[in-house]
């Protein structure tokens, strides 16, 4: 009996696979690995004299950790993340539940709710947002009609932070889409069986929907936490970090040190500290999730 021979259309060389992925390897090395290593090395230098930077080791890190700017910016960033992420997940999940209903023309509503995520915090949206919350803006006009006192949105810390958080919550489309996709993957037989047993909508949500979504909730939690900890655009464009740096995030600190004060060493050191903060927080999330799974099993 003759043996069948199969010709490899790509080639028979053992290096063929390597040659095929070589463009990806070169791109990853040039645009990911090299900037990664270069950033760390830059953070170990002092750029008081830009023409001849001096190697200072961990000197930049000591200056950062003993300075007020980093600790203040880190505090603002953590508070912002702690407020934004749960609210954004809750709004996204609630909207996804509503958009999961079988109603005529629901596709149009899904598109409308997703549009803010496409727009993002671009210049036109920022101008609109600033107009809404100025002293004589639309929001204060509505408050006046309701008999309430106008709010100094940019003059106090809490209202200024509220403006930024509200903008990011408004851009919930991508998170909503992930939830909506997961909701549509839940077997309808589970709800049919629960309804037969006399289970109401509220109980079905807590005992069927949430357990089925736990992995998706965790994924969205991680993604939104990482994005919030790196926040820069919204506070920079809307409040410029004010008032009195009460909305001044670590992303803004990195930008100022790099471009306003021309100190790449300090800026890159802050970037690595931010990377360490993000890594620790995400590691704790994974650890807590693993512990909860072990307790539930």
Coordinates of C-alpha atoms in Angstrom, one line a residue, residues 30-136:
X30 CA 11.1 47.9 18.2
X31 CA 7.8 49.3 19.4
X32 CA 7.2 47.4 22.7
X33 CA 10.3 45.9 24.2
X34 CA 12.7 48.7 23.3
X35 CA 10.5 51.6 24.6
X36 CA 9.8 49.5 27.7
X37 CA 13.5 49.0 28.6
X38 CA 14.4 52.5 27.4
X39 CA 11.8 54.0 29.7
X40 CA 13.2 52.2 32.7
X41 CA 16.7 53.2 32.0
X42 CA 15.6 56.9 31.5
X43 CA 13.9 56.8 34.9
X44 CA 17.4 56.1 36.4
X45 CA 18.9 59.3 35.1
X46 CA 18.7 63.0 36.0
X47 CA 18.0 65.5 33.3
X48 CA 18.9 68.7 35.0
X49 CA 21.2 69.2 32.1
X50 CA 19.4 67.8 29.0
X51 CA 22.7 67.6 27.0
X52 CA 24.4 65.3 29.5
X53 CA 22.0 63.4 31.7
X54 CA 23.5 61.9 34.9
X55 CA 22.9 58.4 36.1
X56 CA 21.3 58.7 39.6
X57 CA 20.0 55.2 40.2
X58 CA 16.9 55.2 42.4
X59 CA 17.3 58.9 43.1
X60 CA 14.3 59.9 41.1
X61 CA 12.2 57.3 42.9
X62 CA 13.3 58.7 46.3
X63 CA 12.4 62.2 45.2
X64 CA 9.0 61.1 43.9
X65 CA 8.0 59.2 47.1
X66 CA 9.1 62.0 49.4
X67 CA 7.4 64.7 47.3
X68 CA 3.9 66.0 47.7
X69 CA 2.9 66.0 44.1
X70 CA 3.1 62.2 43.6
X71 CA 1.3 61.4 46.8
X72 CA -1.4 63.9 46.1
X73 CA -1.8 62.8 42.5
X74 CA -1.9 59.1 43.6
X75 CA -4.6 59.9 46.1
X76 CA -6.7 61.7 43.6
X77 CA -6.3 58.9 41.0
X78 CA -7.2 56.2 43.5
X79 CA -10.3 58.1 44.7
X80 CA -11.3 58.8 41.1
X81 CA -11.0 55.0 40.3
X82 CA -12.9 53.9 43.4
X83 CA -15.8 56.2 42.5
X84 CA -15.9 55.8 38.7
X85 CA -15.4 52.0 38.2
X86 CA -18.4 50.7 40.3
X87 CA -20.7 53.4 39.0
X88 CA -19.7 52.8 35.3
X89 CA -20.1 49.0 35.7
X90 CA -23.5 49.5 37.4
X91 CA -24.8 51.9 34.7
X92 CA -23.4 49.6 31.9
X93 CA -25.0 46.5 33.3
X94 CA -28.4 48.2 33.9
X95 CA -28.4 49.6 30.3
X96 CA -27.4 46.2 28.9
X97 CA -30.3 44.6 30.7
X98 CA -32.7 47.1 29.2
X99 CA -31.2 46.8 25.7
X100 CA -31.5 43.0 26.0
X101 CA -35.3 43.2 25.9
X102 CA -37.0 42.0 22.8
X103 CA -38.5 45.2 21.6
X104 CA -39.0 46.5 18.0
X105 CA -36.3 48.9 16.9
X106 CA -33.9 47.8 19.8
X107 CA -30.9 47.9 17.4
X108 CA -31.4 51.6 16.9
X109 CA -31.3 52.2 20.7
X110 CA -28.2 50.1 21.0
X111 CA -26.5 52.2 18.4
X112 CA -27.6 55.4 20.1
X113 CA -26.2 54.3 23.5
X114 CA -22.9 53.3 22.0
X115 CA -22.2 56.6 20.2
X116 CA -20.8 58.4 23.2
X117 CA -18.0 55.8 23.4
X118 CA -17.1 56.6 19.8
X119 CA -17.0 60.3 20.5
X120 CA -14.9 60.0 23.6
X121 CA -13.3 63.1 25.3
X122 CA -12.5 64.9 22.1
X123 CA -12.4 68.7 21.9
X124 CA -16.0 69.2 20.8
X125 CA -17.4 67.0 23.6
X126 CA -15.1 68.9 26.1
X127 CA -16.4 72.3 24.9
X128 CA -20.0 71.0 25.3
X129 CA -19.3 69.6 28.7
X130 CA -17.6 72.9 29.9
X131 CA -20.6 74.9 28.6
X132 CA -23.0 72.6 30.5
X133 CA -21.3 73.2 33.8
X134 CA -20.2 76.8 33.7
X135 CA -21.7 79.3 36.2
X136 CA -24.3 80.3 33.7

